[in-house]
């Protein structure tokens, strides 16, 4: 199983070992990590915004145009920002590190 490290806004780290094939959003929910995901992963909001460690950013597939449009709504956007619902963790991403932003912004209700 791949290992994923979540870094909280206060600097705390949490390592989890999810099954391969889950998205960052699904992993966060499975391990009670606070990511909103208001649209349930349907690519209609930016509340699952995460910041991918620069070492890992280049290893991910490029974001789709739809993902980039939703990222434009994210609070605290960075060059390595991604939507957690669009990152599927595989064994190739063993060791992935993502940071949780200090705030999220929801355009949903």
PDB file of C-alpha atoms in Angstrom, residues 3-109:
ATOM      1  CA  UNK A   3       2.016   5.915   1.985  1.00  0.00           C
ATOM      2  CA  UNK A   4       0.586   9.449   1.851  1.00  0.00           C
ATOM      3  CA  UNK A   5       1.590  12.255   4.204  1.00  0.00           C
ATOM      4  CA  UNK A   6      -0.912  15.005   4.978  1.00  0.00           C
ATOM      5  CA  UNK A   7       0.462  18.220   6.477  1.00  0.00           C
ATOM      6  CA  UNK A   8      -2.046  20.234   8.497  1.00  0.00           C
ATOM      7  CA  UNK A   9      -2.047  24.054   8.433  1.00  0.00           C
ATOM      8  CA  UNK A  10      -0.426  24.077  11.900  1.00  0.00           C
ATOM      9  CA  UNK A  11       2.490  21.955  10.627  1.00  0.00           C
ATOM     10  CA  UNK A  12       1.436  18.616  12.128  1.00  0.00           C
ATOM     11  CA  UNK A  13       1.972  15.632   9.833  1.00  0.00           C
ATOM     12  CA  UNK A  14      -0.142  12.530   9.472  1.00  0.00           C
ATOM     13  CA  UNK A  15       1.033   9.470   7.550  1.00  0.00           C
ATOM     14  CA  UNK A  16      -1.607   7.080   6.246  1.00  0.00           C
ATOM     15  CA  UNK A  17      -1.416   3.917   4.158  1.00  0.00           C
ATOM     16  CA  UNK A  18      -4.505   3.708   1.953  1.00  0.00           C
ATOM     17  CA  UNK A  19      -5.301   1.097  -0.615  1.00  0.00           C
ATOM     18  CA  UNK A  20      -4.132   2.005  -4.093  1.00  0.00           C
ATOM     19  CA  UNK A  21      -6.733   3.506  -6.431  1.00  0.00           C
ATOM     20  CA  UNK A  22      -8.378   5.952  -4.012  1.00  0.00           C
ATOM     21  CA  UNK A  23      -8.337   9.715  -4.514  1.00  0.00           C
ATOM     22  CA  UNK A  24      -6.849  12.105  -1.970  1.00  0.00           C
ATOM     23  CA  UNK A  25     -10.410  13.165  -1.095  1.00  0.00           C
ATOM     24  CA  UNK A  26     -11.484   9.548  -0.513  1.00  0.00           C
ATOM     25  CA  UNK A  27      -8.361   8.877   1.547  1.00  0.00           C
ATOM     26  CA  UNK A  28      -8.944  11.955   3.682  1.00  0.00           C
ATOM     27  CA  UNK A  29     -12.478  10.840   4.440  1.00  0.00           C
ATOM     28  CA  UNK A  30     -11.421   7.268   5.193  1.00  0.00           C
ATOM     29  CA  UNK A  31      -8.814   8.459   7.691  1.00  0.00           C
ATOM     30  CA  UNK A  32     -10.878  11.344   9.191  1.00  0.00           C
ATOM     31  CA  UNK A  33      -8.683  14.075   7.764  1.00  0.00           C
ATOM     32  CA  UNK A  34     -10.554  17.358   7.477  1.00  0.00           C
ATOM     33  CA  UNK A  35     -11.132  18.023   3.774  1.00  0.00           C
ATOM     34  CA  UNK A  36     -14.587  19.295   2.914  1.00  0.00           C
ATOM     35  CA  UNK A  37     -15.235  18.022  -0.622  1.00  0.00           C
ATOM     36  CA  UNK A  38     -18.628  19.778  -0.815  1.00  0.00           C
ATOM     37  CA  UNK A  39     -19.406  18.491  -4.312  1.00  0.00           C
ATOM     38  CA  UNK A  40     -18.562  14.870  -3.385  1.00  0.00           C
ATOM     39  CA  UNK A  41     -15.739  14.759  -5.940  1.00  0.00           C
ATOM     40  CA  UNK A  42     -17.821  15.786  -8.966  1.00  0.00           C
ATOM     41  CA  UNK A  43     -15.406  18.579  -9.935  1.00  0.00           C
ATOM     42  CA  UNK A  44     -17.944  21.312  -9.129  1.00  0.00           C
ATOM     43  CA  UNK A  45     -16.143  23.097  -6.270  1.00  0.00           C
ATOM     44  CA  UNK A  46     -12.656  23.718  -4.875  1.00  0.00           C
ATOM     45  CA  UNK A  47     -13.155  22.596  -1.273  1.00  0.00           C
ATOM     46  CA  UNK A  48     -10.849  19.592  -1.623  1.00  0.00           C
ATOM     47  CA  UNK A  49      -7.972  21.904  -2.589  1.00  0.00           C
ATOM     48  CA  UNK A  50      -4.599  20.554  -1.487  1.00  0.00           C
ATOM     49  CA  UNK A  51      -1.069  21.763  -2.083  1.00  0.00           C
ATOM     50  CA  UNK A  52       1.159  19.057  -3.491  1.00  0.00           C
ATOM     51  CA  UNK A  53       4.767  19.039  -2.322  1.00  0.00           C
ATOM     52  CA  UNK A  54       6.866  20.427  -5.203  1.00  0.00           C
ATOM     53  CA  UNK A  55       8.921  17.190  -5.298  1.00  0.00           C
ATOM     54  CA  UNK A  56       5.731  15.304  -6.174  1.00  0.00           C
ATOM     55  CA  UNK A  57       3.963  17.847  -8.339  1.00  0.00           C
ATOM     56  CA  UNK A  58       5.830  16.893 -11.505  1.00  0.00           C
ATOM     57  CA  UNK A  59       4.957  13.212 -11.028  1.00  0.00           C
ATOM     58  CA  UNK A  60       1.222  13.843 -11.262  1.00  0.00           C
ATOM     59  CA  UNK A  61      -0.776  14.024 -14.466  1.00  0.00           C
ATOM     60  CA  UNK A  62      -1.445  17.563 -15.627  1.00  0.00           C
ATOM     61  CA  UNK A  63      -4.705  19.008 -14.295  1.00  0.00           C
ATOM     62  CA  UNK A  64      -7.614  19.019 -16.727  1.00  0.00           C
ATOM     63  CA  UNK A  65      -9.098  22.285 -17.936  1.00  0.00           C
ATOM     64  CA  UNK A  66     -12.122  21.655 -15.685  1.00  0.00           C
ATOM     65  CA  UNK A  67      -9.856  21.173 -12.672  1.00  0.00           C
ATOM     66  CA  UNK A  68      -7.951  24.363 -13.486  1.00  0.00           C
ATOM     67  CA  UNK A  69     -11.257  26.267 -13.727  1.00  0.00           C
ATOM     68  CA  UNK A  70     -12.263  25.056 -10.251  1.00  0.00           C
ATOM     69  CA  UNK A  71      -8.796  25.770  -8.830  1.00  0.00           C
ATOM     70  CA  UNK A  72      -9.274  29.404  -9.860  1.00  0.00           C
ATOM     71  CA  UNK A  73     -11.898  29.533  -7.079  1.00  0.00           C
ATOM     72  CA  UNK A  74      -9.599  28.092  -4.413  1.00  0.00           C
ATOM     73  CA  UNK A  75      -8.352  30.193  -1.501  1.00  0.00           C
ATOM     74  CA  UNK A  76      -4.562  30.390  -1.197  1.00  0.00           C
ATOM     75  CA  UNK A  77      -3.804  29.004  -4.659  1.00  0.00           C
ATOM     76  CA  UNK A  78      -0.169  27.994  -5.248  1.00  0.00           C
ATOM     77  CA  UNK A  79       1.707  26.723  -8.315  1.00  0.00           C
ATOM     78  CA  UNK A  80       1.340  23.147  -6.995  1.00  0.00           C
ATOM     79  CA  UNK A  81      -2.321  23.406  -5.944  1.00  0.00           C
ATOM     80  CA  UNK A  82      -4.571  20.555  -7.020  1.00  0.00           C
ATOM     81  CA  UNK A  83      -8.024  19.222  -6.221  1.00  0.00           C
ATOM     82  CA  UNK A  84      -7.847  16.163  -3.994  1.00  0.00           C
ATOM     83  CA  UNK A  85     -10.701  14.522  -5.905  1.00  0.00           C
ATOM     84  CA  UNK A  86      -8.543  14.522  -9.040  1.00  0.00           C
ATOM     85  CA  UNK A  87      -5.435  12.847  -7.613  1.00  0.00           C
ATOM     86  CA  UNK A  88      -5.688   9.063  -7.634  1.00  0.00           C
ATOM     87  CA  UNK A  89      -3.030   7.487  -5.459  1.00  0.00           C
ATOM     88  CA  UNK A  90      -1.253   4.502  -6.964  1.00  0.00           C
ATOM     89  CA  UNK A  91       1.798   2.533  -5.856  1.00  0.00           C
ATOM     90  CA  UNK A  92       3.841   4.898  -8.083  1.00  0.00           C
ATOM     91  CA  UNK A  93       2.885   7.725  -5.721  1.00  0.00           C
ATOM     92  CA  UNK A  94       4.142   5.964  -2.578  1.00  0.00           C
ATOM     93  CA  UNK A  95       5.409   8.749  -0.314  1.00  0.00           C
ATOM     94  CA  UNK A  96       3.197  11.520  -1.750  1.00  0.00           C
ATOM     95  CA  UNK A  97       3.072  14.619   0.454  1.00  0.00           C
ATOM     96  CA  UNK A  98       0.148  17.054   0.376  1.00  0.00           C
ATOM     97  CA  UNK A  99      -0.559  20.074   2.555  1.00  0.00           C
ATOM     98  CA  UNK A 100      -4.002  21.182   3.623  1.00  0.00           C
ATOM     99  CA  UNK A 101      -4.631  24.897   3.065  1.00  0.00           C
ATOM    100  CA  UNK A 102      -5.527  27.060   6.048  1.00  0.00           C
ATOM    101  CA  UNK A 103      -8.907  27.949   4.525  1.00  0.00           C
ATOM    102  CA  UNK A 104     -11.258  26.767   1.798  1.00  0.00           C
ATOM    103  CA  UNK A 105     -13.869  28.623  -0.150  1.00  0.00           C
ATOM    104  CA  UNK A 106     -17.078  26.988  -1.285  1.00  0.00           C
ATOM    105  CA  UNK A 107     -19.321  28.223  -4.067  1.00  0.00           C
ATOM    106  CA  UNK A 108     -21.753  25.453  -3.163  1.00  0.00           C
ATOM    107  CA  UNK A 109     -24.904  26.613  -1.309  1.00  0.00           C
TER     108      UNK A 109
END
